Structure formats: C-alpha cells, structure tokens
Coordinates of C-alpha atoms in Angstrom, one line a residue:
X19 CA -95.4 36.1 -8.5
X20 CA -94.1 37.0 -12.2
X21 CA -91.7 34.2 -13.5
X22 CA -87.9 36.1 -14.0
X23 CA -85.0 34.8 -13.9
X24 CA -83.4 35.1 -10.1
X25 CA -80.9 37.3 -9.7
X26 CA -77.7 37.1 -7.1
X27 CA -76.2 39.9 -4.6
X28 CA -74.2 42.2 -7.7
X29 CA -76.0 41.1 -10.7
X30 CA -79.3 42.7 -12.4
X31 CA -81.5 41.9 -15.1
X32 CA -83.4 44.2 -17.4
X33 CA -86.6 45.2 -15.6
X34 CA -85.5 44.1 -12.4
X35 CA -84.4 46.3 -9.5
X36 CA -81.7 45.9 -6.8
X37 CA -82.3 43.8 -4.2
X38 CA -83.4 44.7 -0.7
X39 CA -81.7 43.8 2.3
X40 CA -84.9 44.8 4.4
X41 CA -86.6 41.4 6.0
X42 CA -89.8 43.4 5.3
X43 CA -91.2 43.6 1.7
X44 CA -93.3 46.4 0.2
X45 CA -97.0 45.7 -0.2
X46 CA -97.2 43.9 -3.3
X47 CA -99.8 46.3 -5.2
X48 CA -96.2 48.6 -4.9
X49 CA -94.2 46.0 -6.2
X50 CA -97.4 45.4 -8.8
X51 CA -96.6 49.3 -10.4
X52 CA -92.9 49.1 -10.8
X53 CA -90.3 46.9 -12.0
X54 CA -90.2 43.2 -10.8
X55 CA -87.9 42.9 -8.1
X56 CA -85.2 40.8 -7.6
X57 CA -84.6 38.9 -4.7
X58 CA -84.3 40.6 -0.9
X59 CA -81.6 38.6 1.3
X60 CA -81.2 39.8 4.8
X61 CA -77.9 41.0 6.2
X62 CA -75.0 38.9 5.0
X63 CA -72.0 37.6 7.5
X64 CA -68.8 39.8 7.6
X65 CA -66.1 40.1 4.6
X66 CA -66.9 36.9 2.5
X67 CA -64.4 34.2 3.1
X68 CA -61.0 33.3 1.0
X69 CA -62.9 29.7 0.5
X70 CA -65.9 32.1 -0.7
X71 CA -63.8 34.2 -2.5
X72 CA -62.2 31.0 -4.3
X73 CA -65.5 29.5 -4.9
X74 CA -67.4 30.6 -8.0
X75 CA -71.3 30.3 -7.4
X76 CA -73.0 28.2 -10.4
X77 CA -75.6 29.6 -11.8
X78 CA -79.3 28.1 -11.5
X79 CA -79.4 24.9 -13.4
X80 CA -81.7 24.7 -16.4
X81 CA -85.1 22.9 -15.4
X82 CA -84.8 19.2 -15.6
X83 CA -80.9 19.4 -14.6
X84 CA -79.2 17.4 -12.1
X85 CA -78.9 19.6 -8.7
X86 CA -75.3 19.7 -7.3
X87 CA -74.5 18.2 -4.2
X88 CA -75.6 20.4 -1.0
X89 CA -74.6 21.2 2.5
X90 CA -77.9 20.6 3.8
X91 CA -81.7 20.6 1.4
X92 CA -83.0 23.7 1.8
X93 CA -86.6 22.4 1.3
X94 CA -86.0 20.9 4.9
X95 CA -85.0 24.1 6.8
X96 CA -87.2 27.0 5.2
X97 CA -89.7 27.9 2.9
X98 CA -90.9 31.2 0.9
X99 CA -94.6 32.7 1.5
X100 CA -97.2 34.1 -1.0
X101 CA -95.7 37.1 0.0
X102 CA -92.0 36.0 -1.3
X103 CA -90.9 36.5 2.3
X104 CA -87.9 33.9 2.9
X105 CA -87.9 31.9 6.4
X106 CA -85.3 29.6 7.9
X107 CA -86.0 27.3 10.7
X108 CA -83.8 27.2 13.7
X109 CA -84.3 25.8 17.5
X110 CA -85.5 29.2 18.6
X111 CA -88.4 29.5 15.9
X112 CA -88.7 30.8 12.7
X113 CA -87.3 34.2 11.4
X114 CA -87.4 35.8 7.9
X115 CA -83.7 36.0 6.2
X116 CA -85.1 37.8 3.0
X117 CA -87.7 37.8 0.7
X118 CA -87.6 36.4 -3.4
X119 CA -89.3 37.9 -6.0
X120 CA -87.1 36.9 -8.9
X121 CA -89.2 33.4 -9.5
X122 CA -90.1 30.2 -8.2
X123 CA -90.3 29.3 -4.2
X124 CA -88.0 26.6 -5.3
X125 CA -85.1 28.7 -6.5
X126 CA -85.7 31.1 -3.6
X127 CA -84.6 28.4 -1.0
X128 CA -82.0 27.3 -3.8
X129 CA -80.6 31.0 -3.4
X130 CA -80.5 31.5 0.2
X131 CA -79.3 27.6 0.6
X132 CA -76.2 28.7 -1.6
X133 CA -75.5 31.3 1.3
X134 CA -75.7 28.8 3.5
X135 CA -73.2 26.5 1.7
X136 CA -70.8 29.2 2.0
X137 CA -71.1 29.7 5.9
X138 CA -70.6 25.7 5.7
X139 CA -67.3 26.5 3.4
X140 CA -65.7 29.0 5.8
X141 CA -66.5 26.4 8.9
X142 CA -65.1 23.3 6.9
X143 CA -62.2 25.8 5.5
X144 CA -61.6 26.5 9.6
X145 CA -61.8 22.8 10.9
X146 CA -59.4 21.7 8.4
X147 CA -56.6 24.9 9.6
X148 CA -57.4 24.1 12.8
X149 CA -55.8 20.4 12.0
X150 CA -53.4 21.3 9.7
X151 CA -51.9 24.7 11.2
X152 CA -52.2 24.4 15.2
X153 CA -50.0 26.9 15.6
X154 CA -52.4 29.1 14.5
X155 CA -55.1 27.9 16.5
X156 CA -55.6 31.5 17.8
X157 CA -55.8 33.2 14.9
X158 CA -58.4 30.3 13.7
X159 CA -60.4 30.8 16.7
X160 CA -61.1 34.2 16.9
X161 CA -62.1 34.0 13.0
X162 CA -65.0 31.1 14.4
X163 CA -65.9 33.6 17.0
X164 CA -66.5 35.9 14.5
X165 CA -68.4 34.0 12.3
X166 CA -70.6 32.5 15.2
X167 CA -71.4 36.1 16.0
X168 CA -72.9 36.2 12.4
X169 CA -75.1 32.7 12.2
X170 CA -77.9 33.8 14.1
X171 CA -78.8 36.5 12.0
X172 CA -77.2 35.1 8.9
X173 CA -79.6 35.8 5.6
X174 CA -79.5 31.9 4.8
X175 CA -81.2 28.5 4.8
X176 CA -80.0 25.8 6.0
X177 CA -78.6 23.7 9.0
X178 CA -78.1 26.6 10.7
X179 CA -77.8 25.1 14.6
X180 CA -75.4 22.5 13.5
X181 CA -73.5 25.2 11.8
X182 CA -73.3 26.9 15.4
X183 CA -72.5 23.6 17.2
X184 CA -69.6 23.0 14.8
X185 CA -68.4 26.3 15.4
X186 CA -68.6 26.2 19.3
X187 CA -66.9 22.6 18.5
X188 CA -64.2 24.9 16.9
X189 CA -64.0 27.1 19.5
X190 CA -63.2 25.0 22.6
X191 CA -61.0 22.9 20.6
X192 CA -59.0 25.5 19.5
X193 CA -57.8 25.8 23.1
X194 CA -56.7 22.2 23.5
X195 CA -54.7 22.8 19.8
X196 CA -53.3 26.2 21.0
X197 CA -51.9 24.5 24.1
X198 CA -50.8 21.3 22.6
X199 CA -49.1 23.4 20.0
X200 CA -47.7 25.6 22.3
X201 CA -46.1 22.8 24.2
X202 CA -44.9 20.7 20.8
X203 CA -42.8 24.0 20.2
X204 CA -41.2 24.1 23.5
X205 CA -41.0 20.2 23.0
X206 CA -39.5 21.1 19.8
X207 CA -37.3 24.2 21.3
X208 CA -36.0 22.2 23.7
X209 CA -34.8 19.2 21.4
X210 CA -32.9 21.8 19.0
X211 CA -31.6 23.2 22.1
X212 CA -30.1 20.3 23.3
X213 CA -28.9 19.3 19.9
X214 CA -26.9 22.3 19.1
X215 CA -25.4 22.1 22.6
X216 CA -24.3 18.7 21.6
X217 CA -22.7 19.9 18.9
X218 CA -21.2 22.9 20.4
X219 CA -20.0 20.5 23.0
X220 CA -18.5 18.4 20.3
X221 CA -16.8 21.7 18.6
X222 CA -15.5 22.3 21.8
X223 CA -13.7 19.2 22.2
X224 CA -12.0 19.2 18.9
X225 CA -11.4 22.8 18.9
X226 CA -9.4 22.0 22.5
X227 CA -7.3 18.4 21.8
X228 CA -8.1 17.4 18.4
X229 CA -4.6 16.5 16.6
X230 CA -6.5 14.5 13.6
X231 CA -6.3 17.8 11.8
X232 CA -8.4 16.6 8.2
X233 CA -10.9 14.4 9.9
X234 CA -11.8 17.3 12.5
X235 CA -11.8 19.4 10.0
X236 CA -14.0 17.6 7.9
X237 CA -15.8 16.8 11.4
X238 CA -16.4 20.6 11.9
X239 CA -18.1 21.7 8.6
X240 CA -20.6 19.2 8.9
X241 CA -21.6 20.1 12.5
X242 CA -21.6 23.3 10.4
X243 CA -24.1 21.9 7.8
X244 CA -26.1 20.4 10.7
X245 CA -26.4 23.6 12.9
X246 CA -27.9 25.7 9.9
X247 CA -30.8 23.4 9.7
X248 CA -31.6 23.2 13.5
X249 CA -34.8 25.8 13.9
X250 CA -37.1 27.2 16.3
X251 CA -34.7 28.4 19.2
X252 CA -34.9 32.0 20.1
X253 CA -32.4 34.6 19.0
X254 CA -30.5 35.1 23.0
X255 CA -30.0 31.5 23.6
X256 CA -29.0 30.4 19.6
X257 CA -26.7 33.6 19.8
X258 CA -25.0 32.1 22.7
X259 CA -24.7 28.6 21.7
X260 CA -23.4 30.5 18.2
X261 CA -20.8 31.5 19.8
X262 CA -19.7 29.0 21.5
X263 CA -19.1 27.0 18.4
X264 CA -17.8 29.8 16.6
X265 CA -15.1 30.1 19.3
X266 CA -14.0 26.4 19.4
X267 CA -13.6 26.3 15.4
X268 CA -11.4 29.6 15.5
X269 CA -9.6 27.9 18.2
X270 CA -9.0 24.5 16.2
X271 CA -7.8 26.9 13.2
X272 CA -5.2 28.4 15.3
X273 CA -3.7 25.1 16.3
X274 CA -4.1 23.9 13.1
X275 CA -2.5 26.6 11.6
X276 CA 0.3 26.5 14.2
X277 CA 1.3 23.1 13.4
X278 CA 1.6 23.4 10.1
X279 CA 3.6 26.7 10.3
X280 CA 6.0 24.1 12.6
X281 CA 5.6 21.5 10.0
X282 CA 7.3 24.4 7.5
X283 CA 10.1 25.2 10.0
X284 CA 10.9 21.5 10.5
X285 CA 10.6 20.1 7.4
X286 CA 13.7 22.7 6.2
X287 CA 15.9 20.7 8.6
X288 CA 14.9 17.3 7.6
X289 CA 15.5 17.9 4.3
X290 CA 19.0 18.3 5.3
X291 CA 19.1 15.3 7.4
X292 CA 17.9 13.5 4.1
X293 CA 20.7 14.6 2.0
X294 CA 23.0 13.6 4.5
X295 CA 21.4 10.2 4.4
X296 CA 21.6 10.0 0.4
X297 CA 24.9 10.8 0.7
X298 CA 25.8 8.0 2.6
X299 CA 23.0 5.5 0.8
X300 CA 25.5 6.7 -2.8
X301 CA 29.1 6.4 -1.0
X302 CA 27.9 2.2 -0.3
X303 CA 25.9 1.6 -3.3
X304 CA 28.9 -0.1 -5.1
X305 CA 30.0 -2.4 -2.2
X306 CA 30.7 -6.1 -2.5
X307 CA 30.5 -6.6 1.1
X308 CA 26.9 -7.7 1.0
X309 CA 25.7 -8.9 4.3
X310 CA 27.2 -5.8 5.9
X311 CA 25.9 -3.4 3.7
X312 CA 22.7 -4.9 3.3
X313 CA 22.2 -4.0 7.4
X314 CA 23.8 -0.6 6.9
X315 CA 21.1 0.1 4.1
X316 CA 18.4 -1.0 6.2
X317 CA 19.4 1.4 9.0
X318 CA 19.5 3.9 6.8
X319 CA 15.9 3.2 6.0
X320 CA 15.0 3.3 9.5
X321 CA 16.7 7.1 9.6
X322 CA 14.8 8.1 6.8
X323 CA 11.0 6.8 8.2
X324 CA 11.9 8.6 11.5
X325 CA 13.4 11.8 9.9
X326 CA 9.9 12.7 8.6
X327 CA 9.0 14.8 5.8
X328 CA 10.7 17.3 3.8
X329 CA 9.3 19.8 1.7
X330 CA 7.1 17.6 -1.1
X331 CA 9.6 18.4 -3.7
X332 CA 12.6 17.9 -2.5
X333 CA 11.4 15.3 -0.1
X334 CA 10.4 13.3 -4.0
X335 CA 13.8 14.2 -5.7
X336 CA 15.0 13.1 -2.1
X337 CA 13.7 9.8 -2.0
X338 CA 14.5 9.1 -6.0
X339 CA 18.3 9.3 -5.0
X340 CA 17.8 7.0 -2.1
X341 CA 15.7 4.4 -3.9
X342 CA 18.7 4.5 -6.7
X343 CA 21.6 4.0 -4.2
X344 CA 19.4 1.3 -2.7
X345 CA 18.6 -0.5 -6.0
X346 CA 22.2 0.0 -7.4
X347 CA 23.7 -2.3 -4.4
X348 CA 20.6 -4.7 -3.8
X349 CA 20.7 -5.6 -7.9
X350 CA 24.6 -5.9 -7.7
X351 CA 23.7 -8.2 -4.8
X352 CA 20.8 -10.5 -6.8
X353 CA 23.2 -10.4 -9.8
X354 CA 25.9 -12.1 -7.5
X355 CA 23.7 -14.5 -5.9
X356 CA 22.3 -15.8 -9.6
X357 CA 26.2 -16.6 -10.2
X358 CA 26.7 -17.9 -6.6
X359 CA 23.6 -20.6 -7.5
X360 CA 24.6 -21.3 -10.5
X361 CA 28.3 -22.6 -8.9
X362 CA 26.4 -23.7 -6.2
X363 CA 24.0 -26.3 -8.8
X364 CA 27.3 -27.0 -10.8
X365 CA 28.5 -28.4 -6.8
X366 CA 25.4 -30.0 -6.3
X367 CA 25.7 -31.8 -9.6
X368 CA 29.3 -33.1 -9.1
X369 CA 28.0 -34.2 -5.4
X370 CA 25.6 -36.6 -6.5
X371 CA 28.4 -38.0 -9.0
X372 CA 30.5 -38.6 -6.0
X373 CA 28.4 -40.3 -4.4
X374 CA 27.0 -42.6 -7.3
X375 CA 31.1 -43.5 -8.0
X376 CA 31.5 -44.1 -3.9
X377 CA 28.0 -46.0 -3.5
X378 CA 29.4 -49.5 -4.8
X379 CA 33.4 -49.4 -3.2
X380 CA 32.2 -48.2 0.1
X381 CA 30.9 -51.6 1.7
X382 CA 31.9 -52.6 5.2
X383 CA 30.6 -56.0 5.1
X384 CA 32.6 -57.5 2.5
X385 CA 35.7 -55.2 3.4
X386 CA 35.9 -52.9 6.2
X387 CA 39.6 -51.7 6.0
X388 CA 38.7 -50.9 2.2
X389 CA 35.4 -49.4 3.2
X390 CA 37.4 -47.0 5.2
X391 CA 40.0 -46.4 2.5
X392 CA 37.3 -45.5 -0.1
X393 CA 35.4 -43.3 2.5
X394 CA 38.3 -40.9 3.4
X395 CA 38.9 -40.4 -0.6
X396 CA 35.1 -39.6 -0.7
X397 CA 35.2 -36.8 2.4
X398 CA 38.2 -35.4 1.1
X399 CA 36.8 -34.5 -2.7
X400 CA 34.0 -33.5 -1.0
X401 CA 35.0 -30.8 1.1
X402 CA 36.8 -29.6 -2.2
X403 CA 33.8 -29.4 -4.2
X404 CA 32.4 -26.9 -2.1
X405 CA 28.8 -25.7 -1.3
X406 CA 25.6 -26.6 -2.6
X407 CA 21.9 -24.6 -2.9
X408 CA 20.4 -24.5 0.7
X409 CA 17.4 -26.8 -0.6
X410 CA 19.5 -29.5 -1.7
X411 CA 21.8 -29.8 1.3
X412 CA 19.7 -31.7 3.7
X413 CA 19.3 -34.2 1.1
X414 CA 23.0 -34.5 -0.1
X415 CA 24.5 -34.4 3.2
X416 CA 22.1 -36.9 4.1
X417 CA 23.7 -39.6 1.6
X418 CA 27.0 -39.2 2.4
X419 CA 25.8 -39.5 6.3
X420 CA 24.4 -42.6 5.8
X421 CA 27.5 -44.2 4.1
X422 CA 29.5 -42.4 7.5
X423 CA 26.9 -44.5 9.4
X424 CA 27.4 -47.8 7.9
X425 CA 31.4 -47.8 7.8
X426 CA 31.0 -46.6 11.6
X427 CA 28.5 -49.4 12.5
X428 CA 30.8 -52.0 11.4
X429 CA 34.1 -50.6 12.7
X430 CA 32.0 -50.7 16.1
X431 CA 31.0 -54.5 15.7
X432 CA 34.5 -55.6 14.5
X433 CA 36.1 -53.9 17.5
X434 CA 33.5 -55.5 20.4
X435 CA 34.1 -58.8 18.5
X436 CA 38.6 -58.5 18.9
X437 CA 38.0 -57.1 22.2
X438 CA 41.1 -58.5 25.0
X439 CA 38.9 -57.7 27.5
X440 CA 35.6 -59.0 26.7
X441 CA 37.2 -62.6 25.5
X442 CA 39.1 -62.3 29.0
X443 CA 35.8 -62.0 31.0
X444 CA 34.3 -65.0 28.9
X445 CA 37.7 -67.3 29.6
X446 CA 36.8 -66.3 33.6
X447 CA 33.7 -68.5 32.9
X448 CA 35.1 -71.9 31.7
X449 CA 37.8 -71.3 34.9
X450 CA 34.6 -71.5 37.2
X451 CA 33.3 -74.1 35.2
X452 CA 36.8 -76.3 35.6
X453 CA 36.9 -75.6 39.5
X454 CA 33.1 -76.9 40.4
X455 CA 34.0 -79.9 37.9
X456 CA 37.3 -80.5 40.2
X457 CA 35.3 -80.2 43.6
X458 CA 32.6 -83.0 42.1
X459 CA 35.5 -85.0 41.4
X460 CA 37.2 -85.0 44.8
X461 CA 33.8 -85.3 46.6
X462 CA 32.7 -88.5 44.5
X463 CA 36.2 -90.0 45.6
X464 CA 35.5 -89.2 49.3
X465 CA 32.1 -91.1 49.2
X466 CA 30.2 -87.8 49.2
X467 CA 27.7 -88.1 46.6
X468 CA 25.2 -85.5 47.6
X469 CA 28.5 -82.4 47.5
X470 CA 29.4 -84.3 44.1
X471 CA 26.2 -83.8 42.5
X472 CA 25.3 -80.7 43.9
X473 CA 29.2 -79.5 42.2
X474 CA 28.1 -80.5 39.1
X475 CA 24.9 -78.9 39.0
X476 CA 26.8 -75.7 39.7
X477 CA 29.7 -77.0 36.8
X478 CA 26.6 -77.0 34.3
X479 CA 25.5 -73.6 35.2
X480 CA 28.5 -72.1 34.8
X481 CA 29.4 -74.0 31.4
X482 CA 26.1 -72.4 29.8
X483 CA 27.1 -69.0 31.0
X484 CA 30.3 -69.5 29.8
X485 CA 28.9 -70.8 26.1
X486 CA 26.5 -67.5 26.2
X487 CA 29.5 -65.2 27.2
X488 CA 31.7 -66.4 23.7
X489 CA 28.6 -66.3 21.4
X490 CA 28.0 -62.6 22.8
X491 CA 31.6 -61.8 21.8
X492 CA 31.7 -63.5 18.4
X493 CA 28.4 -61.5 17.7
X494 CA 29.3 -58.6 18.3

C-alpha cells in the first residue's frame, strides 16, 4: 500500500484518482500500473444533513496530534484488509462499506468513522427537534425513517446498531410527542378560546350598561391590547368572537357619543340658569343683613352644584362672577365681625371692672339691705354695657351669678329666721309644755303621785322640743 495523503469525497490530489464507490476493488497489479487511488467509500446516506452541512470536516491531524473527540472508536467496529477493502461490524456480520488506498489502515477507519459521526450528528440534531419542536414531531419522524432506511447500508464505521436503535427510539417516540402536542394545542386552543370569550363577554357588558364613560373606555382598549396577543384559535371561531367585541365597542361609542351630544344641548340651558344665579349672587353682595344673606348665598350654592355644567368657558367666567359676589358679602361680613369683637373685648374689659368695684360693697353678711342696694346698681350698668366675646361669657356671667347667689342665700336665711309663722309653731310648744306642768300640779295635790310624775315626764319632753323648735328658727 503506497503512503499518500487520504483524500475525502470532492477533493483530489496530484496522482491520485477519484474515488470509487464500488465495495469491490480492482486487482491490485491494476491499481499497481496506474495512479494511486484514493479512497473507495460505499454508497453514502441521502442529501447530507443541515448539521452536516454546518459541520466542516477537519482534516487528518498531523502524526503525533491529539485525536478529536469521537462518536464511537472506529478501531472497535471495523478494520481495513491487505486488500484496502474497508469492513464495519454490525449484529448481522460483517460487510465492506468501501475500500482505502490513500494510506494507512489507521486513517482509513479514521475516514469512514467521520461518516459515521455525521449519521450520529443528523440523529442527535433529530432527538434534540424532537424535544424542542414537538409540533413537528411529524416532520421529524419521517426524516428518522428516512435515515434508518440508509444505516444498514451506510458506507461508515462505527456504532452502527445503536445508531439504528436510537433512531427506532426516535421513531416511536415521535408518536407520543405528535399526540401530546397535538393535545397541548387544543389545550392551548381551548384556553385562548375561553379567554377571548371572557373578554368579549366583558365588552358586551360595557358596551350594553356601562355609564363610567373614561374608565370603560380605558377598560375597552386594553381588552383591545389583550385580544391581539391571544393566538392559536382558528380563523371561523376568532372571526366570530371578533365580532362580537367589535359590535359591543361600536355599541358603547354610540351611547357614548349620545350622551355627550345631550351633554352639549344641556349645558346651553344651564348656562342660562347660571347667569340667572350670578345675577342674583351680585344684587345681595352688598347687604348688611348678614345672617339672612349668609343662608340665601348658601342656597344659591346648592342651585349652582345641582344646575350642572355649562360650557367650560363660560361655565369658568361663570363661576368667577359667583365666587366675587360671594367674597364681596362674606369679607363685608368678617370685616364687621373684627369690629363687633373688638366692642365686644372693649365690654368684656369694662365687665370685669364692674365686678372688681362691686366685689367689696356687695356683702350680705355684714349688711344685707345694702348688699341688695349695691347689687341692683351692679345689674343695671351691666345690662348697659352690653355683650361680650362668646368665650368669655361663661366665665363673666359666672361672677356676677355667684354674687346673685350669695345676696339670695342670705335674703332666704333672714326671712326663715323673722318668719310669724314658724315663731308661732315654736310658741305652740312651750303652751304644751305649760299644760302637762299644770296637770302634774293638780295631780300631786290630789295625792296622785304616779299621774304627777308621769305629767312631768311628758312636761320635759315637750320643753326640749320646744327649745329645738326656737334654735331652728334663730338658725335659720
């Protein structure tokens, strides 16, 4: 075998000659009187692969080099005879894929195990689409049943049952993915139906009742923004749930649109009921009569909130006038009230005078017809002075009640203590006491001792009763 350097399925080198795709060889004396060939594969699989395609083959490493990593050691699965034929081995026996004439054994298996690393890509490249795209499970198997048509006779070295068992594994679970997918898009179908009739439902409603015209409105665009990313319904039933929605949002715009066509015919005639209003607000401003027109503005103000609103223009320049004839009375009012407390402190003042002068001279113990004298004078300057701030009234009027009180108080005692009738009822004791003092008398004469002492007895009672009644009435 003459050492040149291998060649690969497209490629030649000088003095070499395409390679064969024939399993069977020439004799080698005819090899011997021509050009060295180059290596003979045997039929290759189908259309190479997109993983193949993608997948530039390195070229034969320089002796010595470090080998890349391999699908499967082609050492362990085939080997090249004198001869250069190429054999893989597979459960059913040996079989030629090829024969190498471009060098060693070595890079013979090398060559045909590089076929057989591509076989390995496309199954790989198919396991992984299988996970990652079920949908296409179909499409993935039929490309494994392709390819497992093409192992058994593939021109390659390597694992080549395995190869076939992954691709069988490929096969039948391609099924279970097809049908799982299959029922993960109605699962999936179904959801987004059910969601889009929600929100058609929800369209409905507003488009129907809703009054809340901004919110709904708001409301609507994003069931809107919603429905465009809702996928995977088909074309009649999305069509039909379109049109549901599209109905109920034309049907909110039209009431929409109606009530604010209303609002425009309305809001002309409250703007005249608010000029009438401002009228009135100016032709009070100026009065002095405070607590009426105070309730007369604040009807007016109840008018205005219920009239509702005027054009935005007119209902401002509106409003401005009112606010005006409002402030113009209600700052006339504070103005009058800061001069009404003022008077009313400057009463206040001369109040507690009063009653500092009246303190002293109004004192019913020592003289009670000149605690009266001194009290009347006190009441009658009072009243004269006038009124006082509401928070120092309590405590003013409380002084001069007190005084009240005390000259009261005594005129009560001195009256219970001159009283006819009560020093009547205690005379009325001492008579008792005088007749039960006679009957002990008259009894002792008649030898009666026992009526004598037993009149007495009754005499004492009636003495201490007697003593008690005058104490009460000079205590009063």
């Amino acid at each position: 075998m003459s050492e040149q350097s291998p060649t690969t399925p497209g490629e030649s080198s000088p003095g070499a000659s395409a390679p064969s795709t024939a399993p069977d060889s020439p004799p080698s004396s005819a090899r011997a009187s021509g050009p060295t060939p180059g290596p003979t594969p045997g039929p290759r699989p189908g259309a190479p692969s997109p993983a193949a395609l993608a997948r530039k083959v390195p070229s034969r490493p320089a002796p010595g080099a470090e080998r890349a990593v391999r699908a499967s050691d082609p050492t362990e699965w085939g080997r090249v005879d004198d001869s250069g034929a190429v054999y893989v081995r597979t459960a059913d026996g040996e079989r030629q894929v090829g024969s190498w004439q471009a060098g060693s054994p070595e890079e013979g298996l090398a060559h045909f195990g590089l076929r057989f690393d591509d076989l390995v890509a496309e199954v790989t490249l198919l396991e992984a689409r299988l996970q990652s795209h079920p949908q296409d499970a179909g499409k993935t198997r039929a490309s494994a049943e392709t390819l497992a048509e093409q192992v058994p006779t593939a021109a390659a070295v390597g694992d080549l049952d395995s190869l076939a068992a992954r691709l069988t594994a490929v096969i039948e679970r391609s099924g279970v993915v097809e049908s799982e997918a299959r029922r993960h898009k109605e699962e999936e179908r179904a959801a987004a139906i059910a969601r889009k009739e929600a929100l058609a439902v929800e369209a409905e409603e507003i488009g129907e009742s809703s009054t809340q015209w901004k919110a709904a409105g708001d409301r609507l665009r994003e069931i809107l923004d919603e429905w465009k990313t809702i996928r995977g319904i088909d074309r009649k039933t999305d069509d039909a749930l379109w049109k549901r929605f599209s109905k109920a949002r034309e049907a909110f715009n039209r009431r929409r649109g109606s009530h604010f066509a209303e609002l425009d015919r309305n809001r002309a005639s409250v703007k005249r009921v608010k000029e009438e209003l401002v009228e009135r607000a100016e032709s009070i401003s100026g009065s002095t009569d405070w607590n009426d027109t105070a309730t007369a503005f604040r009807r007016l103000m109840d008018e205005w909130k219920a009239a509702g609103r005027a054009p935005r223009e007119a209902d401002d320049a509106l409003w401005k006038r009112f606010k005006a004839a409002q402030d113009t009375f209600f700052d006339a009012r504070h103005a009058a009230a800061a001069e009404r407390d003022a008077e009313f402190e400057g009463n206040a003042t001369a109040k507690e005078s009063l009653l500092a002068e009246y303190a002293s001279r109004i004192d019913p113990g020592k003289n009670l017809a000149a605690a009266r004298s001194a009290l009347r004078e006190l009441q009658t300057r009072w009243e004269e002075i006038g009124k006082v701030p509401r928070d120092k009234m309590g405590q003013l009027e409380g002084r001069i009640r007190a005084l009240e009180k005390s000259v009261s108080d005594a005129a009560d005692v001195e009256w219970r203590r001159t009283d006819p009738e009560a020093k009547a009822r205690a005379a009325q004791f001492w008579v008792r006491v005088e007749d039960f003092e006679e009957q002990a008398a008259k009894a002792e004469a008649a030898g009666k001792a026992k009526d004598a002492e037993k009149a007495r007895t009754q005499a004492a009672q009636w003495r201490e009763w007697a003593e008690a009644a005058e104490k009460a009435v000079d205590t009063r």
